Amino acid sequence: DTVVLSLVEEREWGLRGELLPDLQAKLNAYLAFVLDGHLADEYPQYARKTIQFRLHHQSPLSPMDQEFIERVRREHLDPEGIGWEQSLVRTDDGLSES
C-alpha cells in the first residue's frame, strides 16, 4: 500500500554538488505534487496511501550529495511521513544494488 515516485539520475554526480540544484528542483516538484494534493486529485485511489520517493542513480553519490539528501529527509520528508529509498543501478552489466 505504498505509492513510489521514482527519480532517475543517469549523469555523474561530481564532487562539488553540480547536480544538487537539479535534484532539489525535482524534489520540490515531487513534494508539491504530493503535499498540495495534486497526487490525490489526479489519482484518488492513492489518496490515503503511504508515499515513498525513490532515487535511482548510475554513479555513486558524493558525500556532499548524500549529506543534502539526509537533510532533505530529516527536514522535509520525515515530518510529512514520506519515505526515502535510493538505489545504485549499474547498466554496464545489468546489475543493480540497493
Short mmCIF file of N, CA, C and O in Angstrom, two decimals:
data_model
loop_
_atom_site.label_atom_id
_atom_site.label_comp_id
_atom_site.label_asym_id
_atom_site.label_seq_id
_atom_site.Cartn_x
_atom_site.Cartn_y
_atom_site.Cartn_z
N ASP A 1 0.81 -1.20 0.00
CA ASP A 1 0.00 0.00 0.00
C ASP A 1 0.86 1.27 0.00
O ASP A 1 0.55 2.23 0.70
N THR A 2 1.91 1.23 -0.79
CA THR A 2 2.81 2.38 -0.89
C THR A 2 2.87 2.87 -2.33
O THR A 2 3.01 2.08 -3.25
N VAL A 3 2.77 4.17 -2.49
CA VAL A 3 2.94 4.79 -3.81
C VAL A 3 4.40 5.24 -3.89
O VAL A 3 4.87 6.00 -3.05
N VAL A 4 5.10 4.74 -4.90
CA VAL A 4 6.51 5.08 -5.08
C VAL A 4 6.64 6.04 -6.25
O VAL A 4 6.20 5.73 -7.37
N LEU A 5 7.21 7.19 -5.98
CA LEU A 5 7.52 8.17 -7.02
C LEU A 5 9.02 8.11 -7.25
O LEU A 5 9.81 8.38 -6.34
N SER A 6 9.43 7.72 -8.45
CA SER A 6 10.84 7.50 -8.74
C SER A 6 11.48 8.69 -9.43
O SER A 6 10.88 9.31 -10.32
N LEU A 7 12.70 8.96 -9.03
CA LEU A 7 13.56 9.95 -9.67
C LEU A 7 14.72 9.16 -10.28
O LEU A 7 15.25 8.26 -9.63
N VAL A 8 15.10 9.49 -11.50
CA VAL A 8 16.19 8.78 -12.16
C VAL A 8 17.28 9.79 -12.53
O VAL A 8 17.00 10.83 -13.11
N GLU A 9 18.52 9.46 -12.15
CA GLU A 9 19.64 10.32 -12.50
C GLU A 9 20.70 9.47 -13.17
O GLU A 9 21.28 8.58 -12.55
N GLU A 10 20.94 9.75 -14.44
CA GLU A 10 21.91 9.00 -15.22
C GLU A 10 23.27 9.68 -15.30
O GLU A 10 24.24 9.07 -15.70
N ARG A 11 23.33 10.94 -14.92
CA ARG A 11 24.58 11.70 -15.01
C ARG A 11 25.48 11.42 -13.81
O ARG A 11 25.03 10.98 -12.76
N GLU A 12 26.75 11.72 -13.98
CA GLU A 12 27.72 11.62 -12.89
C GLU A 12 27.45 12.72 -11.87
O GLU A 12 27.19 13.86 -12.26
N TRP A 13 27.53 12.40 -10.60
CA TRP A 13 27.25 13.38 -9.55
C TRP A 13 28.32 14.44 -9.43
O TRP A 13 28.05 15.58 -9.08
N GLY A 14 29.56 14.08 -9.67
CA GLY A 14 30.64 15.05 -9.50
C GLY A 14 31.02 15.16 -8.03
O GLY A 14 30.45 14.52 -7.16
N LEU A 15 31.97 16.01 -7.76
CA LEU A 15 32.49 16.15 -6.39
C LEU A 15 32.05 17.43 -5.70
O LEU A 15 32.24 17.58 -4.51
N ARG A 16 31.48 18.37 -6.45
CA ARG A 16 31.15 19.68 -5.88
C ARG A 16 29.66 19.99 -5.91
O ARG A 16 29.27 21.15 -5.92
N GLY A 17 28.84 18.98 -5.95
CA GLY A 17 27.40 19.21 -5.90
C GLY A 17 26.82 19.78 -7.18
O GLY A 17 25.81 20.49 -7.14
N GLU A 18 27.43 19.46 -8.32
CA GLU A 18 26.98 20.03 -9.58
C GLU A 18 25.52 19.70 -9.90
O GLU A 18 24.82 20.50 -10.52
N LEU A 19 25.04 18.54 -9.47
CA LEU A 19 23.67 18.13 -9.79
C LEU A 19 22.67 18.48 -8.69
O LEU A 19 21.47 18.26 -8.86
N LEU A 20 23.13 19.01 -7.60
CA LEU A 20 22.22 19.31 -6.48
C LEU A 20 21.11 20.29 -6.85
O LEU A 20 19.97 20.07 -6.42
N PRO A 21 21.36 21.33 -7.62
CA PRO A 21 20.23 22.20 -8.00
C PRO A 21 19.15 21.45 -8.77
O PRO A 21 17.95 21.66 -8.54
N ASP A 22 19.55 20.54 -9.65
CA ASP A 22 18.56 19.76 -10.39
C ASP A 22 17.80 18.81 -9.47
O ASP A 22 16.58 18.67 -9.57
N LEU A 23 18.53 18.15 -8.57
CA LEU A 23 17.88 17.25 -7.62
C LEU A 23 16.92 18.01 -6.72
O LEU A 23 15.80 17.57 -6.47
N GLN A 24 17.33 19.17 -6.25
CA GLN A 24 16.47 19.99 -5.41
C GLN A 24 15.20 20.39 -6.16
O GLN A 24 14.10 20.32 -5.60
N ALA A 25 15.33 20.78 -7.40
CA ALA A 25 14.15 21.16 -8.20
C ALA A 25 13.20 19.97 -8.36
O ALA A 25 11.98 20.12 -8.24
N LYS A 26 13.75 18.79 -8.64
CA LYS A 26 12.91 17.60 -8.77
C LYS A 26 12.19 17.28 -7.46
O LYS A 26 11.00 16.99 -7.45
N LEU A 27 12.94 17.32 -6.36
CA LEU A 27 12.33 17.02 -5.06
C LEU A 27 11.26 18.05 -4.71
O LEU A 27 10.20 17.68 -4.18
N ASN A 28 11.50 19.32 -5.00
CA ASN A 28 10.49 20.34 -4.74
C ASN A 28 9.23 20.07 -5.55
O ASN A 28 8.11 20.22 -5.04
N ALA A 29 9.40 19.68 -6.80
CA ALA A 29 8.24 19.38 -7.65
C ALA A 29 7.49 18.16 -7.11
O ALA A 29 6.24 18.18 -7.06
N TYR A 30 8.20 17.13 -6.70
CA TYR A 30 7.54 15.93 -6.16
C TYR A 30 6.82 16.27 -4.85
O TYR A 30 5.69 15.83 -4.63
N LEU A 31 7.48 17.02 -3.99
CA LEU A 31 6.84 17.41 -2.73
C LEU A 31 5.58 18.22 -2.97
O LEU A 31 4.55 17.98 -2.34
N ALA A 32 5.65 19.18 -3.88
CA ALA A 32 4.47 19.99 -4.18
C ALA A 32 3.35 19.12 -4.75
O ALA A 32 2.18 19.29 -4.38
N PHE A 33 3.68 18.19 -5.61
CA PHE A 33 2.69 17.29 -6.20
C PHE A 33 1.95 16.50 -5.12
O PHE A 33 0.73 16.37 -5.16
N VAL A 34 2.69 16.05 -4.13
CA VAL A 34 2.09 15.26 -3.04
C VAL A 34 1.40 16.17 -2.03
O VAL A 34 0.21 15.98 -1.71
N LEU A 35 2.12 17.15 -1.51
CA LEU A 35 1.61 17.95 -0.38
C LEU A 35 0.50 18.92 -0.78
O LEU A 35 -0.35 19.25 0.04
N ASP A 36 0.52 19.38 -2.01
CA ASP A 36 -0.54 20.29 -2.47
C ASP A 36 -1.79 19.56 -2.93
O ASP A 36 -2.75 20.19 -3.39
N GLY A 37 -1.77 18.23 -2.83
CA GLY A 37 -2.96 17.44 -3.13
C GLY A 37 -3.14 17.05 -4.58
O GLY A 37 -4.16 16.45 -4.94
N HIS A 38 -2.16 17.35 -5.42
CA HIS A 38 -2.30 17.02 -6.84
C HIS A 38 -2.30 15.51 -7.08
O HIS A 38 -3.04 15.02 -7.94
N LEU A 39 -1.50 14.77 -6.33
CA LEU A 39 -1.50 13.32 -6.47
C LEU A 39 -2.88 12.75 -6.17
O LEU A 39 -3.43 11.97 -6.94
N ALA A 40 -3.46 13.17 -5.05
CA ALA A 40 -4.78 12.68 -4.65
C ALA A 40 -5.87 13.14 -5.63
O ALA A 40 -6.81 12.39 -5.90
N ASP A 41 -5.73 14.34 -6.17
CA ASP A 41 -6.71 14.83 -7.14
C ASP A 41 -6.67 14.03 -8.44
O ASP A 41 -7.71 13.67 -8.99
N GLU A 42 -5.45 13.77 -8.93
CA GLU A 42 -5.31 13.07 -10.20
C GLU A 42 -5.49 11.56 -10.07
O GLU A 42 -5.90 10.90 -11.02
N TYR A 43 -5.16 11.03 -8.91
CA TYR A 43 -5.25 9.59 -8.66
C TYR A 43 -5.92 9.35 -7.31
O TYR A 43 -5.26 9.03 -6.31
N PRO A 44 -7.23 9.51 -7.24
CA PRO A 44 -7.93 9.40 -5.97
C PRO A 44 -7.71 8.06 -5.25
O PRO A 44 -7.75 8.00 -4.02
N GLN A 45 -7.43 7.02 -6.00
CA GLN A 45 -7.20 5.71 -5.39
C GLN A 45 -5.93 5.69 -4.54
O GLN A 45 -5.74 4.78 -3.73
N TYR A 46 -5.05 6.69 -4.69
CA TYR A 46 -3.82 6.77 -3.92
C TYR A 46 -3.90 7.77 -2.77
O TYR A 46 -2.91 8.00 -2.08
N ALA A 47 -5.05 8.34 -2.55
CA ALA A 47 -5.19 9.45 -1.60
C ALA A 47 -4.73 9.10 -0.19
O ALA A 47 -4.17 9.94 0.49
N ARG A 48 -4.94 7.92 0.26
CA ARG A 48 -4.60 7.56 1.65
C ARG A 48 -3.43 6.59 1.74
O ARG A 48 -3.21 5.98 2.77
N LYS A 49 -2.68 6.48 0.69
CA LYS A 49 -1.54 5.56 0.65
C LYS A 49 -0.29 6.23 1.21
O LYS A 49 -0.14 7.45 1.21
N THR A 50 0.61 5.40 1.68
CA THR A 50 1.92 5.86 2.11
C THR A 50 2.71 6.26 0.87
O THR A 50 2.63 5.60 -0.16
N ILE A 51 3.47 7.33 0.98
CA ILE A 51 4.26 7.85 -0.14
C ILE A 51 5.74 7.57 0.12
O ILE A 51 6.23 7.74 1.23
N GLN A 52 6.42 7.17 -0.93
CA GLN A 52 7.87 6.98 -0.85
C GLN A 52 8.49 7.56 -2.12
O GLN A 52 7.99 7.35 -3.22
N PHE A 53 9.58 8.30 -1.94
CA PHE A 53 10.37 8.76 -3.07
C PHE A 53 11.54 7.79 -3.20
O PHE A 53 12.13 7.37 -2.21
N ARG A 54 11.88 7.46 -4.45
CA ARG A 54 12.99 6.54 -4.69
C ARG A 54 13.90 7.14 -5.76
O ARG A 54 13.45 7.47 -6.84
N LEU A 55 15.17 7.28 -5.42
CA LEU A 55 16.17 7.80 -6.35
C LEU A 55 16.96 6.63 -6.93
O LEU A 55 17.59 5.87 -6.19
N HIS A 56 16.93 6.50 -8.24
CA HIS A 56 17.74 5.52 -8.96
C HIS A 56 18.87 6.30 -9.62
O HIS A 56 18.62 7.24 -10.37
N HIS A 57 20.11 5.92 -9.33
CA HIS A 57 21.24 6.66 -9.89
C HIS A 57 22.30 5.69 -10.39
O HIS A 57 22.44 4.59 -9.87
N GLN A 58 23.04 6.12 -11.43
CA GLN A 58 24.01 5.25 -12.07
C GLN A 58 25.43 5.43 -11.57
O GLN A 58 26.28 4.61 -11.88
N SER A 59 25.69 6.48 -10.82
CA SER A 59 27.02 6.66 -10.26
C SER A 59 26.87 6.92 -8.76
O SER A 59 25.83 7.42 -8.32
N PRO A 60 27.89 6.56 -7.99
CA PRO A 60 27.81 6.77 -6.55
C PRO A 60 27.67 8.26 -6.20
O PRO A 60 28.22 9.12 -6.87
N LEU A 61 26.93 8.52 -5.15
CA LEU A 61 26.76 9.88 -4.67
C LEU A 61 28.01 10.32 -3.93
O LEU A 61 28.66 9.52 -3.25
N SER A 62 28.33 11.60 -4.05
CA SER A 62 29.44 12.15 -3.27
C SER A 62 28.96 12.37 -1.84
O SER A 62 27.75 12.39 -1.57
N PRO A 63 29.88 12.56 -0.90
CA PRO A 63 29.47 12.88 0.46
C PRO A 63 28.57 14.12 0.53
O PRO A 63 27.63 14.17 1.31
N MET A 64 28.83 15.12 -0.31
CA MET A 64 28.02 16.33 -0.33
C MET A 64 26.59 16.01 -0.77
O MET A 64 25.62 16.50 -0.19
N ASP A 65 26.46 15.18 -1.79
CA ASP A 65 25.14 14.80 -2.27
C ASP A 65 24.38 14.01 -1.21
O ASP A 65 23.20 14.26 -0.96
N GLN A 66 25.07 13.08 -0.57
CA GLN A 66 24.42 12.26 0.47
C GLN A 66 24.01 13.12 1.66
O GLN A 66 22.94 12.93 2.22
N GLU A 67 24.84 14.08 2.02
CA GLU A 67 24.51 14.99 3.12
C GLU A 67 23.26 15.81 2.79
O GLU A 67 22.38 16.00 3.63
N PHE A 68 23.16 16.27 1.55
CA PHE A 68 21.98 17.01 1.11
C PHE A 68 20.73 16.15 1.24
O PHE A 68 19.70 16.58 1.77
N ILE A 69 20.81 14.92 0.77
CA ILE A 69 19.66 14.02 0.82
C ILE A 69 19.26 13.75 2.27
O ILE A 69 18.07 13.75 2.60
N GLU A 70 20.22 13.54 3.14
CA GLU A 70 19.91 13.31 4.55
C GLU A 70 19.21 14.52 5.16
O GLU A 70 18.28 14.37 5.95
N ARG A 71 19.64 15.71 4.81
CA ARG A 71 19.00 16.92 5.32
C ARG A 71 17.57 17.04 4.80
O ARG A 71 16.65 17.37 5.54
N VAL A 72 17.36 16.74 3.51
CA VAL A 72 16.01 16.76 2.94
C VAL A 72 15.12 15.75 3.65
O VAL A 72 13.98 16.05 4.00
N ARG A 73 15.64 14.57 3.89
CA ARG A 73 14.86 13.54 4.59
C ARG A 73 14.45 14.03 5.98
O ARG A 73 13.29 13.94 6.37
N ARG A 74 15.43 14.51 6.71
CA ARG A 74 15.21 14.92 8.10
C ARG A 74 14.26 16.12 8.20
O ARG A 74 13.38 16.14 9.05
N GLU A 75 14.44 17.11 7.32
CA GLU A 75 13.68 18.36 7.44
C GLU A 75 12.36 18.38 6.68
O GLU A 75 11.47 19.13 7.05
N HIS A 76 12.24 17.58 5.62
CA HIS A 76 11.06 17.69 4.77
C HIS A 76 10.27 16.39 4.59
O HIS A 76 9.05 16.42 4.60
N LEU A 77 10.97 15.29 4.38
CA LEU A 77 10.26 14.04 4.12
C LEU A 77 9.75 13.38 5.39
O LEU A 77 8.56 13.04 5.49
N ASP A 78 10.64 13.17 6.36
CA ASP A 78 10.24 12.50 7.60
C ASP A 78 9.07 13.19 8.29
O ASP A 78 8.11 12.51 8.69
N PRO A 79 9.07 14.53 8.42
CA PRO A 79 7.92 15.18 9.08
C PRO A 79 6.60 14.97 8.36
O PRO A 79 5.53 15.02 8.98
N GLU A 80 6.65 14.71 7.06
CA GLU A 80 5.42 14.50 6.28
C GLU A 80 5.08 13.02 6.13
O GLU A 80 4.10 12.67 5.47
N GLY A 81 5.91 12.16 6.73
CA GLY A 81 5.66 10.73 6.63
C GLY A 81 6.00 10.15 5.26
O GLY A 81 5.51 9.08 4.89
N ILE A 82 6.84 10.84 4.50
CA ILE A 82 7.25 10.38 3.18
C ILE A 82 8.55 9.60 3.32
O ILE A 82 9.53 10.10 3.88
N GLY A 83 8.55 8.38 2.81
CA GLY A 83 9.73 7.54 2.89
C GLY A 83 10.75 7.88 1.81
O GLY A 83 10.44 8.58 0.84
N TRP A 84 11.94 7.36 1.98
CA TRP A 84 13.01 7.59 1.01
C TRP A 84 13.76 6.29 0.80
O TRP A 84 14.03 5.55 1.74
N GLU A 85 14.12 6.04 -0.43
CA GLU A 85 14.96 4.91 -0.78
C GLU A 85 15.80 5.33 -1.97
O GLU A 85 15.37 6.15 -2.78
N GLN A 86 16.99 4.80 -2.06
CA GLN A 86 17.83 5.09 -3.21
C GLN A 86 18.54 3.81 -3.62
O GLN A 86 18.79 2.94 -2.79
N SER A 87 18.81 3.70 -4.90
CA SER A 87 19.50 2.52 -5.39
C SER A 87 20.48 2.90 -6.48
O SER A 87 20.19 3.72 -7.35
N LEU A 88 21.65 2.31 -6.37
CA LEU A 88 22.69 2.47 -7.36
C LEU A 88 22.43 1.42 -8.43
O LEU A 88 22.41 0.23 -8.15
N VAL A 89 22.19 1.87 -9.65
CA VAL A 89 21.84 0.98 -10.74
C VAL A 89 23.01 0.91 -11.70
O VAL A 89 23.46 1.94 -12.22
N ARG A 90 23.50 -0.26 -11.92
CA ARG A 90 24.61 -0.46 -12.86
C ARG A 90 24.04 -0.93 -14.18
O ARG A 90 23.42 -1.97 -14.25
N THR A 91 24.25 -0.15 -15.22
CA THR A 91 23.70 -0.54 -16.52
C THR A 91 24.72 -1.30 -17.37
O THR A 91 24.35 -1.97 -18.31
N ASP A 92 26.00 -1.20 -17.03
CA ASP A 92 27.02 -1.85 -17.85
C ASP A 92 26.94 -3.37 -17.80
O ASP A 92 27.22 -4.05 -18.78
N ASP A 93 26.53 -3.93 -16.65
CA ASP A 93 26.45 -5.38 -16.55
C ASP A 93 25.05 -5.86 -16.16
O ASP A 93 24.86 -7.04 -15.87
N GLY A 94 24.11 -4.94 -16.14
CA GLY A 94 22.75 -5.31 -15.83
C GLY A 94 22.46 -5.52 -14.35
O GLY A 94 21.36 -5.89 -13.98
N LEU A 95 23.45 -5.29 -13.49
CA LEU A 95 23.26 -5.48 -12.06
C LEU A 95 22.74 -4.23 -11.41
O LEU A 95 22.98 -3.12 -11.86
N SER A 96 22.06 -4.42 -10.33
CA SER A 96 21.51 -3.31 -9.57
C SER A 96 21.73 -3.62 -8.10
O SER A 96 21.60 -4.75 -7.68
N GLU A 97 22.04 -2.60 -7.33
CA GLU A 97 22.14 -2.80 -5.89
C GLU A 97 21.40 -1.68 -5.18
O GLU A 97 21.36 -0.56 -5.64
N SER A 98 20.79 -2.01 -4.06
CA SER A 98 20.03 -1.02 -3.30
C SER A 98 20.82 -0.54 -2.12
O SER A 98 21.64 -1.22 -1.60
#
